Amino acid sequence: MTFDKRQVVYQIYPKSYKDTTGNGVGDLRGIIEKLPYLQELGVDVIWLNPFYPSPQRDNGYDISDYTAVNPLFGTMADFEELTQAAKKHGIELMLDMVLNHCSTEHEWFQRALAGDKYYQDFFILRDQPTDWVSKFGGNAWAPFGDTGLYYLHLFDVTQADLNWRNPHVREEMFKVVNFWREKGVKGFRFDVINLIGKDEALEDCPISDGKPAYTDRPINHDYLKMLNQATFGQDQGGMTVGEMSFTTIPNCVQYSNPASQELDMVFNFHHLKVDYEDGQKWTVKAFDFEELKNLFHTWGEGMSAGNGWSALFWNNHDQPRALNRFVDVKNFRAEGATMLAAAIHLSRGTPYIYMGEEIGMIDPDFESMADYVDVESINAYQELLASGKSEKEAFAIIQTKSRDNSRTPMQWDGSEHAGFTTGTPWLKAGQSYPEINVEKEKSGKIFRFYQELIALRKNLPLIAEGDYQAAFQDSDKVYAFERQLDGQKLLVLNNFFSQEATIQLPADYQTGQVLITNYDGVELAEHLVLKPYQTLAIVL
Ligand code: TEU
């Protein structure tokens, strides 16, 4: 059975959600405590970022033991309790599987380093490095002890890429997934899963091609089919999503079309690069609306036509808050937050909400580099200085782009550290917490709007299942699309600007019914004026 398209996923960064022990780090019991809150919101699945034993060099994406709980976050008994308690609240868990690489502290790497040939074949070792660049800066190859060989690390030097060509590695990875399946887990998010299939002969990256030489290799699809068959493919229900780095529509159709028996859905990141100067992350640029609109349309239509399925999202633990990127947050925070929400929750795909998004959380306004913890940000700052930027310029870029922007503690109330911990938080809370927090939002508009959107998807098959078509493609302010199912139609209009925008509404929609909007007193008319950041959905 395929996954349930009415479902909505909520992402929790456990380290920053709720601390029940006072050690400044969020924990599994903190998530148990907040289950009633999540049920009230109406979400069906919670995706937990890695909570396994790890030196935390990349906040848990550097795993040293795949089948245990890091004592920082609690115990296996806490995890089992969380799974049971979540079910009682109608919520399933989705676990993060980091199968492309493991920590260099993992036993496999340690044994390999000590000379064990069996485990050396678990890693990608070469005597000649390629020119590949690590995503966290510098060359992607590091000396493998004193052997004269180099091991591949596409991420941090402490995250060694695993050799999926080795059947023993694949078996180990399948065992990991099955371990968690046996604990009752049916949801899996696979980290950078389109990077696991490396070519036999590794080659330098062609400079002209924006797509690295190790992404979406044909063999990657074979590995996903094997993973599916050996693990979650045997489950009823459940949900799987793959994180795809630098990917393409044809590949994503193949990854997620049910006929391929690979994954249920895919994340891609193209829409979150529309504020990159020349495709470079560590730059500051206003977002390009044309590019965003065109990307949404090409992906929406391409995935619809190919019967693929996308995970829809604005925020995650690797991205600065969308409100700071796409909205005049000083003047229109609530309008912008609700518009952004509708633009994906009414679209074709499965919506993901990143913790705090449902209360309109924003970037934290850190004042010094000392406030940042993220390895990527710290490396990038050094590289920016080395490239000739002044400290002030480099810091301004980190402030805008750092992954820590979304990793700050969840803002529960106006008390110290946003009600996240009674101790000292591992990462400072954002300065906005006295104003922006769950308690205050009870009388606000954003949380309620999310509740409505989640309920609509459950009640209207048109939203969950309908196909996707671009609408008003020429508009320079409004991102609009149509959904269709069995003769029923929905038009969704989203004004992405702080100025009004006019739309010539087709005759049939003038007499349609307003399904949802974020402003009061809407009258449908031929010349429809959308207010700043207005979203308006009309159903026929
Ligand atoms: O991220 C994959 C990835 O490609 C990142 O480089 C992402 O694009 C970047 O962080 C944005 O700046 C996944 C995880 O989500 C991330 O947290 C991990 O650090 C990374 O894999 C390595 O496991």
PDB file of N, CA, C and O in Angstrom, residues 129-135 138-141 152 154 195 198-199 201-215 217 246:
ATOM      1  N   PRO A 129      43.470  11.274  -5.092  1.00  0.00           N
ATOM      2  CA  PRO A 129      42.205  11.991  -4.874  1.00  0.00           C
ATOM      3  C   PRO A 129      41.704  12.658  -6.150  1.00  0.00           C
ATOM      4  O   PRO A 129      42.505  12.956  -7.043  1.00  0.00           O
ATOM      5  N   THR A 130      40.398  12.881  -6.252  1.00  0.00           N
ATOM      6  CA  THR A 130      39.841  13.694  -7.345  1.00  0.00           C
ATOM      7  C   THR A 130      39.782  15.146  -6.862  1.00  0.00           C
ATOM      8  O   THR A 130      40.165  15.444  -5.735  1.00  0.00           O
ATOM      9  N   ASP A 131      39.256  16.026  -7.724  1.00  0.00           N
ATOM     10  CA  ASP A 131      39.175  17.444  -7.326  1.00  0.00           C
ATOM     11  C   ASP A 131      37.880  17.759  -6.563  1.00  0.00           C
ATOM     12  O   ASP A 131      37.513  18.911  -6.404  1.00  0.00           O
ATOM     13  N   TRP A 132      37.159  16.750  -6.103  1.00  0.00           N
ATOM     14  CA  TRP A 132      35.868  16.977  -5.460  1.00  0.00           C
ATOM     15  C   TRP A 132      36.019  17.843  -4.209  1.00  0.00           C
ATOM     16  O   TRP A 132      36.953  17.678  -3.422  1.00  0.00           O
ATOM     17  N   VAL A 133      35.017  18.725  -4.050  1.00  0.00           N
ATOM     18  CA  VAL A 133      35.058  19.656  -2.925  1.00  0.00           C
ATOM     19  C   VAL A 133      34.065  19.202  -1.862  1.00  0.00           C
ATOM     20  O   VAL A 133      32.939  18.823  -2.176  1.00  0.00           O
ATOM     21  N   SER A 134      34.467  19.226  -0.609  1.00  0.00           N
ATOM     22  CA  SER A 134      33.565  18.877   0.481  1.00  0.00           C
ATOM     23  C   SER A 134      32.493  19.957   0.597  1.00  0.00           C
ATOM     24  O   SER A 134      32.759  21.131   0.394  1.00  0.00           O
ATOM     25  N   LYS A 135      31.270  19.531   0.938  1.00  0.00           N
ATOM     26  CA  LYS A 135      30.178  20.494   1.090  1.00  0.00           C
ATOM     27  C   LYS A 135      30.452  21.450   2.239  1.00  0.00           C
ATOM     28  O   LYS A 135      29.815  22.488   2.347  1.00  0.00           O
ATOM     29  N   GLY A 138      36.825  22.900   1.504  1.00  0.00           N
ATOM     30  CA  GLY A 138      38.081  22.166   1.311  1.00  0.00           C
ATOM     31  C   GLY A 138      37.905  20.952   0.411  1.00  0.00           C
ATOM     32  O   GLY A 138      36.803  20.654  -0.053  1.00  0.00           O
ATOM     33  N   ASN A 139      39.003  20.245   0.155  1.00  0.00           N
ATOM     34  CA  ASN A 139      38.956  19.052  -0.677  1.00  0.00           C
ATOM     35  C   ASN A 139      38.200  17.932   0.054  1.00  0.00           C
ATOM     36  O   ASN A 139      38.190  17.866   1.274  1.00  0.00           O
ATOM     37  N   ALA A 140      37.545  17.050  -0.737  1.00  0.00           N
ATOM     38  CA  ALA A 140      36.702  16.011  -0.139  1.00  0.00           C
ATOM     39  C   ALA A 140      37.479  14.732   0.190  1.00  0.00           C
ATOM     40  O   ALA A 140      36.881  13.710   0.499  1.00  0.00           O
ATOM     41  N   TRP A 141      38.794  14.775   0.094  1.00  0.00           N
ATOM     42  CA  TRP A 141      39.611  13.600   0.417  1.00  0.00           C
ATOM     43  C   TRP A 141      40.565  13.938   1.558  1.00  0.00           C
ATOM     44  O   TRP A 141      41.127  15.033   1.586  1.00  0.00           O
ATOM     45  N   LEU A 152      37.286   9.228   1.110  1.00  0.00           N
ATOM     46  CA  LEU A 152      36.366  10.254   0.628  1.00  0.00           C
ATOM     47  C   LEU A 152      35.457  10.732   1.755  1.00  0.00           C
ATOM     48  O   LEU A 152      34.906   9.918   2.514  1.00  0.00           O
ATOM     49  N   LEU A 154      32.416  13.525   1.555  1.00  0.00           N
ATOM     50  CA  LEU A 154      31.717  14.600   0.835  1.00  0.00           C
ATOM     51  C   LEU A 154      31.278  15.700   1.799  1.00  0.00           C
ATOM     52  O   LEU A 154      31.021  16.818   1.395  1.00  0.00           O
ATOM     53  N   LEU A 195      23.414  10.396  -3.278  1.00  0.00           N
ATOM     54  CA  LEU A 195      24.875  10.420  -3.365  1.00  0.00           C
ATOM     55  C   LEU A 195      25.479   9.053  -3.049  1.00  0.00           C
ATOM     56  O   LEU A 195      26.697   8.881  -3.142  1.00  0.00           O
ATOM     57  N   LYS A 198      28.234   5.721  -6.022  1.00  0.00           N
ATOM     58  CA  LYS A 198      29.389   6.329  -6.707  1.00  0.00           C
ATOM     59  C   LYS A 198      29.839   5.428  -7.853  1.00  0.00           C
ATOM     60  O   LYS A 198      29.739   4.211  -7.766  1.00  0.00           O
ATOM     61  N   ASP A 199      30.382   6.050  -8.900  1.00  0.00           N
ATOM     62  CA  ASP A 199      30.920   5.276 -10.015  1.00  0.00           C
ATOM     63  C   ASP A 199      32.125   4.469  -9.553  1.00  0.00           C
ATOM     64  O   ASP A 199      32.776   4.814  -8.571  1.00  0.00           O
ATOM     65  N   ALA A 201      34.967   4.072 -11.285  1.00  0.00           N
ATOM     66  CA  ALA A 201      36.124   4.951 -11.500  1.00  0.00           C
ATOM     67  C   ALA A 201      35.676   6.377 -11.206  1.00  0.00           C
ATOM     68  O   ALA A 201      34.752   6.870 -11.839  1.00  0.00           O
ATOM     69  N   LEU A 202      36.294   7.005 -10.239  1.00  0.00           N
ATOM     70  CA  LEU A 202      35.879   8.356  -9.860  1.00  0.00           C
ATOM     71  C   LEU A 202      36.643   9.377 -10.692  1.00  0.00           C
ATOM     72  O   LEU A 202      37.857   9.266 -10.857  1.00  0.00           O
ATOM     73  N   GLU A 203      35.883  10.337 -11.210  1.00  0.00           N
ATOM     74  CA  GLU A 203      36.515  11.329 -12.087  1.00  0.00           C
ATOM     75  C   GLU A 203      36.345  12.730 -11.551  1.00  0.00           C
ATOM     76  O   GLU A 203      35.403  13.001 -10.804  1.00  0.00           O
ATOM     77  N   ASP A 204      37.215  13.632 -11.987  1.00  0.00           N
ATOM     78  CA  ASP A 204      37.095  15.037 -11.592  1.00  0.00           C
ATOM     79  C   ASP A 204      35.748  15.587 -12.046  1.00  0.00           C
ATOM     80  O   ASP A 204      35.160  15.098 -13.002  1.00  0.00           O
ATOM     81  N   CYS A 205      35.282  16.623 -11.343  1.00  0.00           N
ATOM     82  CA  CYS A 205      34.007  17.246 -11.709  1.00  0.00           C
ATOM     83  C   CYS A 205      34.235  18.183 -12.890  1.00  0.00           C
ATOM     84  O   CYS A 205      35.080  19.058 -12.826  1.00  0.00           O
ATOM     85  N   PRO A 206      33.450  18.023 -13.963  1.00  0.00           N
ATOM     86  CA  PRO A 206      33.601  18.989 -15.062  1.00  0.00           C
ATOM     87  C   PRO A 206      33.183  20.376 -14.580  1.00  0.00           C
ATOM     88  O   PRO A 206      32.113  20.533 -13.987  1.00  0.00           O
ATOM     89  N   ILE A 207      34.012  21.344 -14.822  1.00  0.00           N
ATOM     90  CA  ILE A 207      33.789  22.674 -14.268  1.00  0.00           C
ATOM     91  C   ILE A 207      32.509  23.328 -14.793  1.00  0.00           C
ATOM     92  O   ILE A 207      31.794  23.991 -14.067  1.00  0.00           O
ATOM     93  N   SER A 208      32.187  23.050 -16.073  1.00  0.00           N
ATOM     94  CA  SER A 208      31.039  23.712 -16.676  1.00  0.00           C
ATOM     95  C   SER A 208      29.708  23.143 -16.175  1.00  0.00           C
ATOM     96  O   SER A 208      28.680  23.779 -16.260  1.00  0.00           O
ATOM     97  N   ASP A 209      29.709  21.949 -15.665  1.00  0.00           N
ATOM     98  CA  ASP A 209      28.478  21.282 -15.268  1.00  0.00           C
ATOM     99  C   ASP A 209      28.180  21.579 -13.797  1.00  0.00           C
ATOM    100  O   ASP A 209      28.976  21.262 -12.929  1.00  0.00           O
ATOM    101  N   GLY A 210      26.996  22.168 -13.522  1.00  0.00           N
ATOM    102  CA  GLY A 210      26.657  22.531 -12.151  1.00  0.00           C
ATOM    103  C   GLY A 210      26.416  21.334 -11.253  1.00  0.00           C
ATOM    104  O   GLY A 210      26.340  21.450 -10.036  1.00  0.00           O
ATOM    105  N   LYS A 211      26.275  20.161 -11.857  1.00  0.00           N
ATOM    106  CA  LYS A 211      25.917  18.974 -11.092  1.00  0.00           C
ATOM    107  C   LYS A 211      27.167  18.142 -10.844  1.00  0.00           C
ATOM    108  O   LYS A 211      27.840  17.723 -11.789  1.00  0.00           O
ATOM    109  N   PRO A 212      27.492  17.901  -9.588  1.00  0.00           N
ATOM    110  CA  PRO A 212      28.728  17.163  -9.303  1.00  0.00           C
ATOM    111  C   PRO A 212      28.724  15.749  -9.891  1.00  0.00           C
ATOM    112  O   PRO A 212      27.672  15.166 -10.120  1.00  0.00           O
ATOM    113  N   ALA A 213      29.930  15.210 -10.089  1.00  0.00           N
ATOM    114  CA  ALA A 213      30.103  13.912 -10.751  1.00  0.00           C
ATOM    115  C   ALA A 213      29.648  12.716  -9.899  1.00  0.00           C
ATOM    116  O   ALA A 213      29.760  11.586 -10.340  1.00  0.00           O
ATOM    117  N   TYR A 214      29.145  12.984  -8.690  1.00  0.00           N
ATOM    118  CA  TYR A 214      28.770  11.860  -7.820  1.00  0.00           C
ATOM    119  C   TYR A 214      27.275  11.870  -7.487  1.00  0.00           C
ATOM    120  O   TYR A 214      26.839  11.222  -6.558  1.00  0.00           O
ATOM    121  N   THR A 215      26.497  12.650  -8.234  1.00  0.00           N
ATOM    122  CA  THR A 215      25.073  12.801  -7.915  1.00  0.00           C
ATOM    123  C   THR A 215      24.193  12.044  -8.908  1.00  0.00           C
ATOM    124  O   THR A 215      24.459  12.085 -10.112  1.00  0.00           O
ATOM    125  N   ARG A 217      23.771   9.022  -9.895  1.00  0.00           N
ATOM    126  CA  ARG A 217      24.344   8.036 -10.823  1.00  0.00           C
ATOM    127  C   ARG A 217      23.291   6.953 -11.052  1.00  0.00           C
ATOM    128  O   ARG A 217      22.512   6.637 -10.131  1.00  0.00           O
ATOM    129  N   PHE A 246      21.303  18.492  -5.536  1.00  0.00           N
ATOM    130  CA  PHE A 246      21.542  18.837  -6.964  1.00  0.00           C
ATOM    131  C   PHE A 246      20.837  17.896  -7.927  1.00  0.00           C
ATOM    132  O   PHE A 246      21.497  17.309  -8.802  1.00  0.00           O
TER     133      PHE A 246
END
